[in-house]
Coordinates of C-alpha atoms in Angstrom, one line a residue:
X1 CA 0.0 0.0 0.0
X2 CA 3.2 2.1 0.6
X3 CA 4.4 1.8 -2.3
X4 CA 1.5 2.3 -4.5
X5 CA 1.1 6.2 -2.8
X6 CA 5.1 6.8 -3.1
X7 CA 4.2 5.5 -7.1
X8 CA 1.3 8.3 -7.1
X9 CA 3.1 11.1 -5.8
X10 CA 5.7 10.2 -8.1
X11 CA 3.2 10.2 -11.2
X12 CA 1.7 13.5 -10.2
X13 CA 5.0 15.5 -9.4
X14 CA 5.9 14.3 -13.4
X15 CA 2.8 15.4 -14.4
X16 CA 3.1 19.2 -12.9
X17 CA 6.7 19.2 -14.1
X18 CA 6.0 18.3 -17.3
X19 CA 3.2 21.1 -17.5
X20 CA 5.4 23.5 -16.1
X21 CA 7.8 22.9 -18.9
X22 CA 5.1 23.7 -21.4
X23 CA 3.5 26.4 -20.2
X24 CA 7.6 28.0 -19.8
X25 CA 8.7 30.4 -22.6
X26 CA 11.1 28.2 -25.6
X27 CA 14.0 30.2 -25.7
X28 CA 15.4 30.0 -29.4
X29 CA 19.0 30.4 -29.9
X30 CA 20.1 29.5 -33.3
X31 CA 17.9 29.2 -36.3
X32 CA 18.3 26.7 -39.1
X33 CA 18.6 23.7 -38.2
X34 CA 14.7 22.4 -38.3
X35 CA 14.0 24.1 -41.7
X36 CA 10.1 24.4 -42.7
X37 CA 11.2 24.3 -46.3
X38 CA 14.0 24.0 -48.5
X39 CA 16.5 27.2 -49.0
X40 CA 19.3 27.0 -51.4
X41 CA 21.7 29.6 -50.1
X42 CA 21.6 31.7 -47.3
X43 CA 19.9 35.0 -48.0
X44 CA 16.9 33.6 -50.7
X45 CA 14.8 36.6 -52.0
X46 CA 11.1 37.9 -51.4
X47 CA 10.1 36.3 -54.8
X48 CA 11.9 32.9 -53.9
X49 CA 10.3 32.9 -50.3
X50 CA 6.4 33.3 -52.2
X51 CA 7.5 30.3 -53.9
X52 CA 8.9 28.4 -51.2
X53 CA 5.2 28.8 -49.3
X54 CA 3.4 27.7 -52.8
X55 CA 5.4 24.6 -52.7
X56 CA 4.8 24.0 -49.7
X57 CA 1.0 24.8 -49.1
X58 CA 0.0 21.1 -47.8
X59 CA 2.6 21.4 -45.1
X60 CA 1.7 24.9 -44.0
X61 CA -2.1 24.3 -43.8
X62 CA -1.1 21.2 -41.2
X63 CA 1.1 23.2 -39.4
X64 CA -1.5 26.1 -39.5
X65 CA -4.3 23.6 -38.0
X66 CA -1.8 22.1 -35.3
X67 CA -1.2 25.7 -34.6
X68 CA -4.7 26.2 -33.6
X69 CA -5.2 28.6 -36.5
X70 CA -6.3 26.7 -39.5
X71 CA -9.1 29.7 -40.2
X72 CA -6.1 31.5 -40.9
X73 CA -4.3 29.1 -43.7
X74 CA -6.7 30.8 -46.6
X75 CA -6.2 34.2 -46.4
X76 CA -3.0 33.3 -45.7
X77 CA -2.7 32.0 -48.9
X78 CA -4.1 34.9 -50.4
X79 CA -3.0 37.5 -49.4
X80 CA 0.2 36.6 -49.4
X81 CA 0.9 36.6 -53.3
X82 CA 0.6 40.4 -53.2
X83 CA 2.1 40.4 -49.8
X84 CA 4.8 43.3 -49.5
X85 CA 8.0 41.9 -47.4
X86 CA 9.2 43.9 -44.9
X87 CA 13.1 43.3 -44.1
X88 CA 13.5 43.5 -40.1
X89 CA 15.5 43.0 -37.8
X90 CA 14.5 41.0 -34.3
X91 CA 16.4 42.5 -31.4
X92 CA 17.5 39.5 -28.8
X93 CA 14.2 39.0 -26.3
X94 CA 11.5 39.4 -29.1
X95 CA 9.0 36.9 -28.8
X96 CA 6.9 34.7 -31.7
X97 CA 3.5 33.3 -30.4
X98 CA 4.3 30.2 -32.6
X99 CA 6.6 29.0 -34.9
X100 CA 6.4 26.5 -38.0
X101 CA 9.6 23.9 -38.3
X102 CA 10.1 20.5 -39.7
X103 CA 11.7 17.3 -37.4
X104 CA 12.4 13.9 -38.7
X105 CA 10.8 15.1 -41.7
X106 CA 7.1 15.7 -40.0
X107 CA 6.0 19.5 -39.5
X108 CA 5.2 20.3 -35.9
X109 CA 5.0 23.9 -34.9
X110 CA 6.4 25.4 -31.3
X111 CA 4.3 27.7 -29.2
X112 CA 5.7 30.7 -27.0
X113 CA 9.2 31.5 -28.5
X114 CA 11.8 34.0 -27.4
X115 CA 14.2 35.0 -29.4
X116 CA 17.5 34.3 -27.4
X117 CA 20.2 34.2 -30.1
X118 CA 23.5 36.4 -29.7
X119 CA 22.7 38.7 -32.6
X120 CA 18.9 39.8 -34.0
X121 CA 17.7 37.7 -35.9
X122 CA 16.8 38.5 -39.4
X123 CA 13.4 38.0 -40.9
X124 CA 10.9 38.7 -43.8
X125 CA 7.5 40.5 -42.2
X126 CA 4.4 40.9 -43.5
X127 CA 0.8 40.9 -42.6
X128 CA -2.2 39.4 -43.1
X129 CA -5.9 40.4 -42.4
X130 CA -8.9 39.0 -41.4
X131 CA -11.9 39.9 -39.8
X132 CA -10.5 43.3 -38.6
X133 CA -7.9 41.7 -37.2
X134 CA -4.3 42.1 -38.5
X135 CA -1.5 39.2 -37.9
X136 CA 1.9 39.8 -38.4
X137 CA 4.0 36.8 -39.8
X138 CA 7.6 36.6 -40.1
X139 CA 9.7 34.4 -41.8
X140 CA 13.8 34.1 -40.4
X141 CA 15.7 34.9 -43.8
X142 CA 18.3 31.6 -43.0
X143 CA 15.5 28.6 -42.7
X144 CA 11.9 30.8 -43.7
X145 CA 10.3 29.2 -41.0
X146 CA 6.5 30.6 -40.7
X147 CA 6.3 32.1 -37.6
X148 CA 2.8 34.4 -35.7
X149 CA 4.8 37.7 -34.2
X150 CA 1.6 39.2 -33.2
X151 CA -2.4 40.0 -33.6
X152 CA -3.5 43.7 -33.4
X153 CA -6.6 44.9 -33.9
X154 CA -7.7 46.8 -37.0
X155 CA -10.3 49.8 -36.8
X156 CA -13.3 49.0 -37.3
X157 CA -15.4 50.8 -39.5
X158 CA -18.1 52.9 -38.1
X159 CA -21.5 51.2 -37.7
X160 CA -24.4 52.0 -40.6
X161 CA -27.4 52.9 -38.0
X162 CA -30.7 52.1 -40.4
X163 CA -34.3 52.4 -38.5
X164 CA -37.8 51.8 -39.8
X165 CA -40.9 52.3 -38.1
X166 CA -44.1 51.4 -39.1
X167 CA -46.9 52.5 -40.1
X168 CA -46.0 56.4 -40.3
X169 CA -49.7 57.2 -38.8
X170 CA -51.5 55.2 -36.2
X171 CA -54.6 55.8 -33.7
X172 CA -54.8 55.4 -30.3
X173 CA -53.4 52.1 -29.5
X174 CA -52.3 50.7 -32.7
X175 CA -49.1 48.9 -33.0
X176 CA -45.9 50.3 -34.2
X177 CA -43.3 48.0 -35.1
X178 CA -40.0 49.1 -34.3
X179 CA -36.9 47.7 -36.3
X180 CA -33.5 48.4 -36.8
X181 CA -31.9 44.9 -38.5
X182 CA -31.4 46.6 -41.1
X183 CA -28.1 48.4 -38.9
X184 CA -24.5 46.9 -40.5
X185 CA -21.1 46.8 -38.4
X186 CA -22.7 47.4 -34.8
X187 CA -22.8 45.0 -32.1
X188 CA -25.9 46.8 -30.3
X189 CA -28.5 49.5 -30.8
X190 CA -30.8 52.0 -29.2
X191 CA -32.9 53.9 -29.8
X192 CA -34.8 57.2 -27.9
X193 CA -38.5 57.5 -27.9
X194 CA -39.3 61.5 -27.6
X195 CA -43.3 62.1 -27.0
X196 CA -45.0 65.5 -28.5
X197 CA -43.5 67.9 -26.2
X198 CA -39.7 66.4 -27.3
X199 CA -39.3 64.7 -23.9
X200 CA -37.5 61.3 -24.2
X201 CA -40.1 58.7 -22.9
X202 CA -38.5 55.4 -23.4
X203 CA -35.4 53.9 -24.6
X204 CA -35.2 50.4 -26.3
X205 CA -32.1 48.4 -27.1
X206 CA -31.8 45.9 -29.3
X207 CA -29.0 43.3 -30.4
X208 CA -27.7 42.1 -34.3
X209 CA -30.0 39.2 -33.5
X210 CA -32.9 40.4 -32.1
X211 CA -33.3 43.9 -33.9
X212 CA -37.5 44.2 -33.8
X213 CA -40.1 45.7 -31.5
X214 CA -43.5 46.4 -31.0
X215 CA -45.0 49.6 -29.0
X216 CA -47.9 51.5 -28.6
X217 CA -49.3 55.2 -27.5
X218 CA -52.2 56.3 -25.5
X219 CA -51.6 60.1 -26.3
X220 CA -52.1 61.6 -29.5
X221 CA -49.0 63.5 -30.8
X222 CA -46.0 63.2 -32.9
X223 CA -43.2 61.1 -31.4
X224 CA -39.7 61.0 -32.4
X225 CA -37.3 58.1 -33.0
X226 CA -33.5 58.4 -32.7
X227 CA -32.0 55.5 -32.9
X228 CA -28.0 54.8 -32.9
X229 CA -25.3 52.0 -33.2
X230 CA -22.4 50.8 -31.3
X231 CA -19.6 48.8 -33.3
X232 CA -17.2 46.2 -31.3
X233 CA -14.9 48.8 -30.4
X234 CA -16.9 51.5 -28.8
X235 CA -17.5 53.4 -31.4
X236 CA -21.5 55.2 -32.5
X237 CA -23.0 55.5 -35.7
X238 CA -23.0 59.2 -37.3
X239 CA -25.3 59.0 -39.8
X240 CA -29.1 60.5 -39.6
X241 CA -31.0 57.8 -38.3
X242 CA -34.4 59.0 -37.4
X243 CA -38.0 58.6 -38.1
X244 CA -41.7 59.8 -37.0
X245 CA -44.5 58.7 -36.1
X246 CA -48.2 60.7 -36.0
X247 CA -50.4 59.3 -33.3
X248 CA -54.0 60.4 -34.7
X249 CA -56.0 62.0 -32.0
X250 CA -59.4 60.6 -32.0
X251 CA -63.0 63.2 -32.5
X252 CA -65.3 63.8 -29.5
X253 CA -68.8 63.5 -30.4
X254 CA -71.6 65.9 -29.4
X255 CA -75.4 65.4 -28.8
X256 CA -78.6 67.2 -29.0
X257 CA -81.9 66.6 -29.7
X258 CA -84.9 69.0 -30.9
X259 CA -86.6 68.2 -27.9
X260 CA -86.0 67.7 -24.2
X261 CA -88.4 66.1 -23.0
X262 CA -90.0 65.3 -26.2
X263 CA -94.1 66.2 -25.1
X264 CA -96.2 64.6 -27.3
X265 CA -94.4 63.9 -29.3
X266 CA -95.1 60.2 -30.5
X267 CA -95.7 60.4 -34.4
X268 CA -93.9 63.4 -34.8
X269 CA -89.9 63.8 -35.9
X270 CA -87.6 64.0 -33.3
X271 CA -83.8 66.2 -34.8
X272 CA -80.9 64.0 -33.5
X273 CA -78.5 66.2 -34.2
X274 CA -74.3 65.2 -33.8
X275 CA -73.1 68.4 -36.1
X276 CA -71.1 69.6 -33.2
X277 CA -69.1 66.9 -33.1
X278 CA -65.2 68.1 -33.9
X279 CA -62.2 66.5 -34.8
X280 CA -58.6 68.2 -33.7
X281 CA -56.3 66.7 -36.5
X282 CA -58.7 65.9 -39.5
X283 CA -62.6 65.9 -40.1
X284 CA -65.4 63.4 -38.7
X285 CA -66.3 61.6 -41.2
X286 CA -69.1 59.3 -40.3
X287 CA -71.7 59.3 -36.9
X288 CA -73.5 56.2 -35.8
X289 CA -76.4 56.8 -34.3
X290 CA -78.7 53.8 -31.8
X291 CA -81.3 53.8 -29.7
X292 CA -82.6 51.6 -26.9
X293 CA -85.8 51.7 -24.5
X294 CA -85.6 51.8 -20.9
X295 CA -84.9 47.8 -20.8
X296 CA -81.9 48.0 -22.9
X297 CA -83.5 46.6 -25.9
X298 CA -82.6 47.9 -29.2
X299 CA -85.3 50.2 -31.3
X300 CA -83.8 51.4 -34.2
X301 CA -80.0 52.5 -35.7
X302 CA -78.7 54.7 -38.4
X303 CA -75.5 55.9 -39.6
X304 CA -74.5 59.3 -41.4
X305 CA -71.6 59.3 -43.6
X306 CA -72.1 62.8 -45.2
X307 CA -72.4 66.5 -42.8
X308 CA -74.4 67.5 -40.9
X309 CA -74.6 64.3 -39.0
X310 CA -78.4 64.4 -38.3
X311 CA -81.0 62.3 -38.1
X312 CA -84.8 63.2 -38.1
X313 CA -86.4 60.1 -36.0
X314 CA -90.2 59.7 -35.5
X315 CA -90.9 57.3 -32.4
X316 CA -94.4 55.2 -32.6
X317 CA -94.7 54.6 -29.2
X318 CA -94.2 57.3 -26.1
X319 CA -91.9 55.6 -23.5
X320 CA -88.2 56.7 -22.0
X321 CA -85.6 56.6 -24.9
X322 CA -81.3 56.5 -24.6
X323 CA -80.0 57.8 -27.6
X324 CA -76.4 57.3 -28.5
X325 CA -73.8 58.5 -30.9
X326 CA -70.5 57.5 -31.8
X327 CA -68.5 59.4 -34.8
X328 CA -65.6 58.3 -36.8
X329 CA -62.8 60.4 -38.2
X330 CA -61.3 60.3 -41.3
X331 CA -58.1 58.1 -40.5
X332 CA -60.9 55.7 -38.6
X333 CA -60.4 56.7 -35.0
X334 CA -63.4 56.4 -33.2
X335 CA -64.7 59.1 -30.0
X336 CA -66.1 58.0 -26.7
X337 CA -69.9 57.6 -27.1
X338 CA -72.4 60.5 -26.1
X339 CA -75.8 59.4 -24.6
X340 CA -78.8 61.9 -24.4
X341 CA -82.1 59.8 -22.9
X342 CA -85.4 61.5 -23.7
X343 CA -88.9 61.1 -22.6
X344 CA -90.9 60.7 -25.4
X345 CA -94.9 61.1 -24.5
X346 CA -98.2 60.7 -26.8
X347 CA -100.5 63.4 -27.4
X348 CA -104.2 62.3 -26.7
X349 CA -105.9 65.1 -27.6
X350 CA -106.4 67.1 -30.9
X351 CA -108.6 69.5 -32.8
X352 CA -110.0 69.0 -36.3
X353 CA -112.6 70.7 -38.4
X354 CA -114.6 68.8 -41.5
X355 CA -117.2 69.9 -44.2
X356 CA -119.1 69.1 -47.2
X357 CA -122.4 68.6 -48.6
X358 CA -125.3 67.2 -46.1
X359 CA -128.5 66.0 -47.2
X360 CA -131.5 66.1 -44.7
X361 CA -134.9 64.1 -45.0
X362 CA -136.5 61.8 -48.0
X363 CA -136.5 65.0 -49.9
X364 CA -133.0 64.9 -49.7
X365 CA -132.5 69.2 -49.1
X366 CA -128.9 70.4 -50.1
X367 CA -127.0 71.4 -47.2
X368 CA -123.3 72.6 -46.9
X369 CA -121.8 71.7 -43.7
X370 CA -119.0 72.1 -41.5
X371 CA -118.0 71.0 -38.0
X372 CA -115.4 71.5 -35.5
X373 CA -114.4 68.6 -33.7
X374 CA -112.4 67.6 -30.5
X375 CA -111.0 64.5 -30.3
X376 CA -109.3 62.7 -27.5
X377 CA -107.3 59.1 -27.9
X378 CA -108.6 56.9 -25.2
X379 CA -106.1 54.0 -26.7
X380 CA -103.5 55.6 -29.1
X381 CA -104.4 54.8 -32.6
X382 CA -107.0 52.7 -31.4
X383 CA -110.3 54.2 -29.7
X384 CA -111.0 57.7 -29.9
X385 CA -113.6 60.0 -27.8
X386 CA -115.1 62.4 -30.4
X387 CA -117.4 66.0 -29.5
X388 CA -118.2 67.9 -32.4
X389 CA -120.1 71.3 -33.1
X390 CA -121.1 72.9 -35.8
X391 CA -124.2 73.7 -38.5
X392 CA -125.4 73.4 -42.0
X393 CA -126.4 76.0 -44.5
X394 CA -129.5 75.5 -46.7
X395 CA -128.4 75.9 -50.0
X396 CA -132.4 76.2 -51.5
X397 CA -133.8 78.5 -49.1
X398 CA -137.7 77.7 -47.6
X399 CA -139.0 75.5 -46.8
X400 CA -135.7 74.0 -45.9
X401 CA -133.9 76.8 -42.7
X402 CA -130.2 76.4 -41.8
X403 CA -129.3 74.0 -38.9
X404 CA -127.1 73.7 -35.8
X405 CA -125.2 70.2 -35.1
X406 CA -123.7 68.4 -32.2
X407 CA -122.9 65.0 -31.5
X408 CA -120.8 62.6 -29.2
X409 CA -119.2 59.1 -30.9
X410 CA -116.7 56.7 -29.9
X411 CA -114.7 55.4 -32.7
X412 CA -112.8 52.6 -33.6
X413 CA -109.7 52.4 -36.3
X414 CA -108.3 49.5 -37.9
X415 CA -105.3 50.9 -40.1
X416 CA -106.3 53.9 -41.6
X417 CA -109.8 53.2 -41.4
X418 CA -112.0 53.8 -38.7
X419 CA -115.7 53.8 -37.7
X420 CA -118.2 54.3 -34.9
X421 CA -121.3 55.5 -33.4
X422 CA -122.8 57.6 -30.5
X423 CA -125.8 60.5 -30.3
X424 CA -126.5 63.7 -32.2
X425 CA -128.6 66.6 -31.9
X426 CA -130.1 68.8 -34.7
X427 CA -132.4 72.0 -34.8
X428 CA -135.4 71.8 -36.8
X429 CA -134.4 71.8 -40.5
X430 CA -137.8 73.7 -41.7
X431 CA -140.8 75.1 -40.0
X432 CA -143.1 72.4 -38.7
X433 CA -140.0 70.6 -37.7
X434 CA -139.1 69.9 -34.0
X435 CA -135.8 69.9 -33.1
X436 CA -133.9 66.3 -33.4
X437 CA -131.7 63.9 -30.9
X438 CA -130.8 61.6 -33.0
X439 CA -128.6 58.3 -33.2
X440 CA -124.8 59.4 -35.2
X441 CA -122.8 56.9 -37.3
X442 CA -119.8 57.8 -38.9
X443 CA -117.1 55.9 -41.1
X444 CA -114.0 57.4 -42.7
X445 CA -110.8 56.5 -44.1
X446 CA -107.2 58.5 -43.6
X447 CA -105.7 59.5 -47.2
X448 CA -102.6 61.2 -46.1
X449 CA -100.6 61.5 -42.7
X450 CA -98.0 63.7 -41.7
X451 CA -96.5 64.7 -38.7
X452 CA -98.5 67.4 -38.4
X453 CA -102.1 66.8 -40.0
X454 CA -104.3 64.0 -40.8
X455 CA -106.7 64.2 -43.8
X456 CA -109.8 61.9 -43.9
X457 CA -112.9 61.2 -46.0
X458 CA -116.1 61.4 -43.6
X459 CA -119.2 59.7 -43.9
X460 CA -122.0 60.7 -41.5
X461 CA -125.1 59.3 -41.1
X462 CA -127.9 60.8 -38.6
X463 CA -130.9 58.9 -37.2
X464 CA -133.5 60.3 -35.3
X465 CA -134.7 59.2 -31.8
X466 CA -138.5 58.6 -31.3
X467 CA -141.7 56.8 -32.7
X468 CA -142.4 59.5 -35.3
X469 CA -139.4 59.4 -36.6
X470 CA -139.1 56.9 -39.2
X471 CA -135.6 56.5 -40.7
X472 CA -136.9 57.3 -44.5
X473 CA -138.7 60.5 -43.4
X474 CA -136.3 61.7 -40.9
X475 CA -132.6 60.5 -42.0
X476 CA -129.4 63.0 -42.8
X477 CA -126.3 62.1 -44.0
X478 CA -123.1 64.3 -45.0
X479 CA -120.0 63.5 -47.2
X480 CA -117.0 65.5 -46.1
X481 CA -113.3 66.2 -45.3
X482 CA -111.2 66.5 -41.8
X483 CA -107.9 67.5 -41.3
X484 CA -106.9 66.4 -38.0
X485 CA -104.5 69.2 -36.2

């Protein structure tokens, strides 16, 4: 058991020493000896050196992958064909990161050398380039060796800063996509948001790989992008690289109505009117107009597209209304809705006057007659209460005398027809003649409406009360015209 720890330590302390030998600089004394390639004479030129390496390319690009450097062999290659030489001189102490030599006929390459000869050692210098990076090879004059002296970094070229944002013009909300992979020799980018009053909001950064963004505003305005880029060493973009963005500020909406409350006004157009709505950065364009009844259900819609934005409504039924109205602008923002709610009642009760020729008795007398009428809606459009007043001129003269008129009828209408009945009096319509009460029918139909006036054909037919008064004796009957008011 002893002797297998003594054989451990032993193992290990070989191990450290022999990693302590590696990682120790190689000092190089003479040159020569482990030639890379073959040199006839002892000072060969620049052209025979390019040569040399041509030969030779097999054995380089091993020696360049043992080296740890085989991305290097190609532009190596290259570059080195129009390579300008460089004659130097390397005082005693320089030091190669590796070197290229042949032993026993196999290339094998020596990292970490110093120089350590008694005299500098002559050499052919020149560099080669790569990925901003320039590497400085040297080749001693007596054995041309292919030796790395040294890597310095090239400048980089300043980065190319490119931004898009999109779209130009947005409302409230929208998305903007933000993007700058379009940016060339940078290693990041930002870029500064400035709202409407030039005040940076936000900043976003971004990366070669991951170069897009998505944002939003809840102001209107126009904001300001400024975007730059940073390359590897440090160093920001110069060129413009800036863009805008218009955030479309929605319209407010306004409401009136012609009436409020709306008295009796069932039947009769109500002016919706949303012409006061405004827009700050463009026109409205379009209003949407609804309305629903004190549940919440739905009655009627309509929409606007072309100014004033009004809407002339007639409701059927009375009851408690919410009208609302939404406009549009022209670049589709929409405002917050405006509700009005109006009270919408019937009106029961209306005048009317009628007239036309009337016709009394058998005999059939001319008359011309006219009446004024009050008439009361017991159930809109339904049942009406009707007084009327009024007389009738004889149009022969005696025996037939000029009459007064008044009756009382319930009617009932189907449509625009309607009919009914009730009782009537008359004066005597010639001497000899008592005055009359009389059972009054009367049928008519509506020929026009508007919101205003109704105009109906009346038939009237008048029966007197009493056991002398036999319908074919006693009978009158008009044919006239009401307008309704």
């Amino acid at each position: 058991m002893r002797h297998r720890k003594i054989a451990f330590l032993v193992v290990v302390l070989l191990i450290l020493t022999t990693l302590s030998a590696l990682a120790e600089t190689k000092k190089l004394k003479s040159i020569g000896q482990y030639t890379l390639v073959r040199i006839r004479g002892n000072v060969p030129t620049e052209e025979v050196m390019k040569r040399l390496v041509d030969r030779y390319a097999g054995d380089i690009k091993y020696g360049f992958d043992l080296a740890g450097y085989g991305d290097l062999y190609l532009p190596f290659m290259e570059q080195l064909k129009s390579a300008k030489f460089e004659a130097k001189s390397l005082p005693v102490g320089d030091k190669l990161m590796w070197m290229l030599f042949r032993s026993h006929n196999k290339v094998k390459v020596v990292q970490d050398v110093e120089w350590a000869g008694k005299a500098p050692l002559e050499v052919f210098s020149f560099r080669v380039e790569k990925d901003y990076k320039a590497y400085e090879f040297v080749m001693p004059r007596p054995c041309g060796n292919i030796s790395l002296r040294n890597i310095t970094d090239l400048e980089l070229p300043l980065p190319v800063c490119a931004l898009s944002v999109t779209p130009a013009k947005v409302n409230l909300k929208d998305t903007i996509a933000v993007d700058m992979s379009g940016t060339s020799q940078a290693v990041s980018m930002e870029v500064d948001v400035l709202g409407p009053d030039g005040q940076k909001i936000a900043t976003h950064s971004f990366k070669p790989g991951d170069a897009a963004k998505k944002t939003s505003f809840d102001k209107p305005g126009v904001y300001t992008f400024k975007g730059r880029a940073v390359n590897a060493q440090g160093k920001a973009s110069t060129n413009v690289c800036e863009a805008k963005v218009v955030v479309n500020a929605p319209p407010t909406c306004a409401l009136t109505t012609s009436c409020l409350p709306c008295k009796d006004y069932v039947g009769r157009p109500v002016t919706i009117d949303a012409s006061g709505s405004s827009d700050p950065d463009g026109k409205v364009t379009k209003a949407d107009f609804s309305i629903e009844d004190a549940a919440g259900n739905p009655v009627d819609k309509f929409m606007d597209s072309e100014a004033p934005f009004t809407w002339d409504k007639i409701f059927e039924k009375p009851g408690t209304y919410a009208i609302t109205v939404v406009v549009t602008d022209d670049f589709g923002a929409v405002s917050e809705p405006c509700r009005v709610v109006v009270d919408v009642t019937q009106k029961r009760s209306y005048v009317s006057v009628e007239g036309g020729p009337f016709f009394a008795r058998g005999s059939h007398g001319p008359y011309l007659y006219a009446m004024l009428d009050w008439l009361y809606w017991i159930t809109p459009k339904k049942f009406d209460f009707t007084l009327a007043g009024g007389g009738a001129l004889a149009v022969k003269g005696d025996p037939w005398k000029s009459i007064l008129m008044a009756d009382a009828t319930l009617n009932y209408h189907a449509g625009s027809a309607y009919f009914g009945g009730g009782i009537g009096f008359t004066t005597a319509v010639k001497e000899g003649r008592d005055a009359d009460f009389e059972i009054v029918g009367k049928a008519g139909v509506d020929v026009f409406k508007t919101w205003k006036n109704t105009g109906s054909l009346v038939f009237t037919v008048r029966w007197p009360i009493g056991s002398e008064r036999n319908f074919g004796d006693h009978h009158k009957f008009g044919f006239g015209f009401r307008v309704l008011f």
